[in-house]
GROMACS .gro file of C-alpha atoms in nm:
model
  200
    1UNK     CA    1   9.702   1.404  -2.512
    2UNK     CA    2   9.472   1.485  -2.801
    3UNK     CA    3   9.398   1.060  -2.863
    4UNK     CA    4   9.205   1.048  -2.500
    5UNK     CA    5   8.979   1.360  -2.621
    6UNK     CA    6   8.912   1.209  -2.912
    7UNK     CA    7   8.808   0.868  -2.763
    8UNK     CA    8   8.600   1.027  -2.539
    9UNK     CA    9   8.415   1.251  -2.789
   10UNK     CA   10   8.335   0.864  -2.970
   11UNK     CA   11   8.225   0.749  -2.681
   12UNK     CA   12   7.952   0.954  -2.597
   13UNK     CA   13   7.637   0.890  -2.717
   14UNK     CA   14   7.477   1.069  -3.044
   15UNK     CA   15   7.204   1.264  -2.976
   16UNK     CA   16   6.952   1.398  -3.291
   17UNK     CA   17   6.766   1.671  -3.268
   18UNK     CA   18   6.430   1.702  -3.391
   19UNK     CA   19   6.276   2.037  -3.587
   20UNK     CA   20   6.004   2.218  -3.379
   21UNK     CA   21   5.737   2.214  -3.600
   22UNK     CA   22   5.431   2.420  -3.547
   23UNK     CA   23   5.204   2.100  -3.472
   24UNK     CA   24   5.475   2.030  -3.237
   25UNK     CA   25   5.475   2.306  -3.093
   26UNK     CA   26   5.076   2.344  -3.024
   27UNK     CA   27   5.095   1.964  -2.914
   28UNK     CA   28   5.342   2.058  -2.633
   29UNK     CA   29   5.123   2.345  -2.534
   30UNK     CA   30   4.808   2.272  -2.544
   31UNK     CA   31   4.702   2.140  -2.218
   32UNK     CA   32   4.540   1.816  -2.216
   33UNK     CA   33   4.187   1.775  -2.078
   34UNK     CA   34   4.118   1.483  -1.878
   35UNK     CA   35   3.755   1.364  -1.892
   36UNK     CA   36   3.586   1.352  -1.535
   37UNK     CA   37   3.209   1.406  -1.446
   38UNK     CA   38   3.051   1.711  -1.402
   39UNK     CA   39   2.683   1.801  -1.309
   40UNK     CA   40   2.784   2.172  -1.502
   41UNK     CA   41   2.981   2.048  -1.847
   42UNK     CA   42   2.836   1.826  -2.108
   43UNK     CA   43   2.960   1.451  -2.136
   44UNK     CA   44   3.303   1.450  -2.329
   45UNK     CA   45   3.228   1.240  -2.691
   46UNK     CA   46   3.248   0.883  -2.693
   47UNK     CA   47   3.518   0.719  -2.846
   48UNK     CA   48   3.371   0.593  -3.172
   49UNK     CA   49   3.215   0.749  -3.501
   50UNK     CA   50   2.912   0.771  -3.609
   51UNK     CA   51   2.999   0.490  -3.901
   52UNK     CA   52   3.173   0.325  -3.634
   53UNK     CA   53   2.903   0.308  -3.381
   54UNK     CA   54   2.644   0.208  -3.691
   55UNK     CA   55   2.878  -0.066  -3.785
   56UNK     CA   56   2.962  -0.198  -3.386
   57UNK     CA   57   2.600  -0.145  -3.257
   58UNK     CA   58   2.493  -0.395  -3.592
   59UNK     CA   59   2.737  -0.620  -3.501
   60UNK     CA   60   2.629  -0.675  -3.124
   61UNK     CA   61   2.393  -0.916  -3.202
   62UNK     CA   62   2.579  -1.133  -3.378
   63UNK     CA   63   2.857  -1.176  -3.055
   64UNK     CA   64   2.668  -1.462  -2.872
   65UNK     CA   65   2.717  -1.653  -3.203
   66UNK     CA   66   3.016  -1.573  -3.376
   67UNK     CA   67   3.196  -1.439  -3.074
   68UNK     CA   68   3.420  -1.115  -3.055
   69UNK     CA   69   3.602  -1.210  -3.418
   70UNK     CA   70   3.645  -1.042  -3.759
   71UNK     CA   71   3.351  -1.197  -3.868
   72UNK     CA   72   3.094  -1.031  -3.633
   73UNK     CA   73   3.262  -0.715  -3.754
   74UNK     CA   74   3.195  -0.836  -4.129
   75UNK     CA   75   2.867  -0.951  -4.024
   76UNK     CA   76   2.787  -0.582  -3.852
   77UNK     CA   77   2.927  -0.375  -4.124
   78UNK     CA   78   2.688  -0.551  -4.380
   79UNK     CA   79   2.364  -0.545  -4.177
   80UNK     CA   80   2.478  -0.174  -4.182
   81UNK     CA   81   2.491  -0.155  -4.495
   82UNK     CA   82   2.848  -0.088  -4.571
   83UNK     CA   83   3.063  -0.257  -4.755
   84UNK     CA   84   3.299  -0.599  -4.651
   85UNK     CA   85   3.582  -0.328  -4.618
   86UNK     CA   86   3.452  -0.077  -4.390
   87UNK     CA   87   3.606  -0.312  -4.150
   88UNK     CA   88   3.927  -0.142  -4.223
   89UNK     CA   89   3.784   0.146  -3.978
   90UNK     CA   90   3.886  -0.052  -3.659
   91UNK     CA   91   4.270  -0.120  -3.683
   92UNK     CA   92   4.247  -0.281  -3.339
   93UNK     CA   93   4.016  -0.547  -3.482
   94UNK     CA   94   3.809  -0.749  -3.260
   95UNK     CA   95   3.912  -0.575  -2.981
   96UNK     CA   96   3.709  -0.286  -3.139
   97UNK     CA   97   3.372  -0.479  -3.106
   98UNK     CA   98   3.491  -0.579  -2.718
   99UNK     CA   99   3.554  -0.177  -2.621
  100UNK     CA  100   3.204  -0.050  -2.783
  101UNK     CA  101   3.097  -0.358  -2.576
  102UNK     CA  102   3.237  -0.248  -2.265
  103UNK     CA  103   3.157   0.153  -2.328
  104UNK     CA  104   2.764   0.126  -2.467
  105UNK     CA  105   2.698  -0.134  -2.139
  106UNK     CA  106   2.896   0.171  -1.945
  107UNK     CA  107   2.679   0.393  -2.069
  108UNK     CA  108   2.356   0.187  -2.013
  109UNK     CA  109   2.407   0.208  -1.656
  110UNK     CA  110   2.318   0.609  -1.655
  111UNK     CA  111   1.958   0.473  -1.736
  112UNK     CA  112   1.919   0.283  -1.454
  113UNK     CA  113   1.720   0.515  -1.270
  114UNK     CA  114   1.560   0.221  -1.031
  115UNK     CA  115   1.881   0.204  -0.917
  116UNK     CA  116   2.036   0.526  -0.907
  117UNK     CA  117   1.727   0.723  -0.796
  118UNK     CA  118   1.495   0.470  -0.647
  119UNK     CA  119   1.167   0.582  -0.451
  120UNK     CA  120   1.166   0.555  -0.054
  121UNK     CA  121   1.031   0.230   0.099
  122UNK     CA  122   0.777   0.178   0.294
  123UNK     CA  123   0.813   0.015   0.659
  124UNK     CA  124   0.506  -0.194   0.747
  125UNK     CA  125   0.339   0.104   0.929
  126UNK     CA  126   0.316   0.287   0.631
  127UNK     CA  127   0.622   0.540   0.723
  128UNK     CA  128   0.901   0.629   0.456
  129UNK     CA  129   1.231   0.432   0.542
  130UNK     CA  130   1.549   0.509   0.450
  131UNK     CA  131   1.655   0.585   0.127
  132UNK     CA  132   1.953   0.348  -0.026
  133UNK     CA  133   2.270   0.504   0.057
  134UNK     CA  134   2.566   0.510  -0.189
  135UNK     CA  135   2.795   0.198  -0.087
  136UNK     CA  136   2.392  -0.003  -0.182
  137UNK     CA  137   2.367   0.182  -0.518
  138UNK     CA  138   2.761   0.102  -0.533
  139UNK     CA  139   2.667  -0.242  -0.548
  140UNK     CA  140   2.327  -0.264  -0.701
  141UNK     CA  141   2.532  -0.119  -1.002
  142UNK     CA  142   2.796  -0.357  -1.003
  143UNK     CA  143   2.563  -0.610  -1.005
  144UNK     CA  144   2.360  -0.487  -1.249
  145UNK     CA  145   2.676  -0.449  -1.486
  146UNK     CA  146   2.771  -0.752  -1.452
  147UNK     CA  147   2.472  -0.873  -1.569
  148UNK     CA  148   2.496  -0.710  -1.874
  149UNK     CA  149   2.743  -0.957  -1.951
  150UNK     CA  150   2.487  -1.282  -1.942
  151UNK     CA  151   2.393  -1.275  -2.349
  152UNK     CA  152   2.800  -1.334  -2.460
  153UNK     CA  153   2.922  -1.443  -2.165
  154UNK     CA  154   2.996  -1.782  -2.354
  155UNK     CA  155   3.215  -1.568  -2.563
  156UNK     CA  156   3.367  -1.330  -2.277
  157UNK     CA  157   3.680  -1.541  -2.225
  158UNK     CA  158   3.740  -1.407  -2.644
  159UNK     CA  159   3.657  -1.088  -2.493
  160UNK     CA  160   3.947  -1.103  -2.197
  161UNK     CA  161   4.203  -1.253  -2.417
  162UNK     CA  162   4.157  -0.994  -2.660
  163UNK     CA  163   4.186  -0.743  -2.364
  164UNK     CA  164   4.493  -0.929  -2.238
  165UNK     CA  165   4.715  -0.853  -2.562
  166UNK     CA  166   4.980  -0.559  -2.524
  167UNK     CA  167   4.821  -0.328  -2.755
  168UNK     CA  168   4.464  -0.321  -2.595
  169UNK     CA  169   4.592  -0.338  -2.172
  170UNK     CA  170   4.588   0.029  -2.160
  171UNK     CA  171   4.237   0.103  -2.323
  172UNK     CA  172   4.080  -0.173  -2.131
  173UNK     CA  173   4.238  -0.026  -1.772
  174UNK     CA  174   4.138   0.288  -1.838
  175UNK     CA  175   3.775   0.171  -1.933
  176UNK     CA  176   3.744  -0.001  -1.623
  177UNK     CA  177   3.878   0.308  -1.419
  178UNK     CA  178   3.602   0.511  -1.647
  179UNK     CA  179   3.346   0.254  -1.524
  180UNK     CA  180   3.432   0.221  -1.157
  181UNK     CA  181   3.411   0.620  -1.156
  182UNK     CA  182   3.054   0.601  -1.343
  183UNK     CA  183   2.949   0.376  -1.071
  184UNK     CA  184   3.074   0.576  -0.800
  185UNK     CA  185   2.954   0.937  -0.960
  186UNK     CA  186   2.572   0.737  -1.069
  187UNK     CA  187   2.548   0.612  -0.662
  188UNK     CA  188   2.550   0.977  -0.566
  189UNK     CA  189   2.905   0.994  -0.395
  190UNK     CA  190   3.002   1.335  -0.375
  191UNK     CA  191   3.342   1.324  -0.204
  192UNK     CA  192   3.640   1.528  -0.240
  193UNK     CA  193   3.856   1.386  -0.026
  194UNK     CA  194   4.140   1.099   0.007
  195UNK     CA  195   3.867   0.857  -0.015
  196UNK     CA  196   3.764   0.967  -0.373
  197UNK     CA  197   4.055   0.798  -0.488
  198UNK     CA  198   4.061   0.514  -0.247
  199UNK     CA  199   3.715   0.399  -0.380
  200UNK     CA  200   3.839   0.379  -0.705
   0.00000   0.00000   0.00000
């Protein structure tokens, strides 16, 4: 009776158990903050460096030419005035330039204040009309987005295959969720129920 025992403790699985470390620990309890807008808390940081955003924002202008390839990120870090290997900065490659593409035209669209805040019309009889109401801002924003896109939009299939590729899925959903919520929190919507997430 002792053989089935035994065949049954091989069978099971092996399990390893990892130390608790102190980083481990604090990982596990420190709660983690989800950015989300707020008229009361400052803007959470962006996503790049400083040395980052130097080398991207160089590198910008070179997109329409060279497209979203290591070369416009060699071509940014030197009109930066680093060095060929500062490139090193951006394991994801590429896909670096097309997510400071897709956040800095994100962030553009808080500037938009003909949009966002634009003054009454004025009916033919000289009488204040209505203001534009949020689903009008909701699409006076998309639009204008999208137009960001016109000076590399020879290049923007690089830009979606790049986006496409295991590794860089999750960044690029959650930068679109980030931008449909900038949309919807720049058009003035201020609601807190089901719908929030609907329009999303």
């Amino acid at each position: 009776m002792a053989t089935p025992s035994l065949r049954l403790l091989r069978l099971r699985p092996r399990t390893t158990t990892t130390p608790l470390t102190s980083a481990s620990f604090l990982s596990a309890q420190t709660p983690h903050r989800a950015s989300y807008h707020s008229s009361n808390h400052p803007p959470p940081p962006g996503p790049f460096t400083p040395i980052e955003t130097s080398i991207l924002s160089s590198a910008l202008p070179h997109i329409p030419v060279h497209g979203f390839t290591p070369t416009t990120l060699h071509l940014g870090a030197k009109d930066a005035g680093y060095l060929d290997a500062s490139t090193n900065l951006f394991p994801a490659g590429a896909f670096s330039l097309v997510h400071y593409h897709l956040y800095t035209q994100r962030q553009a669209l808080a500037a938009r204040t003909d949009i966002t805040n634009p003054p009454a019309p004025i009916d033919a009889n000289g009488k204040p009309g209505r203001p534009a109401g949020v689903g009008a801002k909701v699409k006076a924003l998309t639009w204008a987005r999208l137009q960001a896109n016109a000076p590399i939009i020879d290049k923007y299939p690089e830009a979606l295959a790049l986006m496409s590729l295991f590794g860089n899925i999750s960044p690029s959903l959650r930068e679109l969720s980030a931008l449909s919520d900038e949309i919807w929190f720049l058009a003035g919507d201020v609601a807190v129920d089901s719908s929030w997430y609907t329009k999303r």
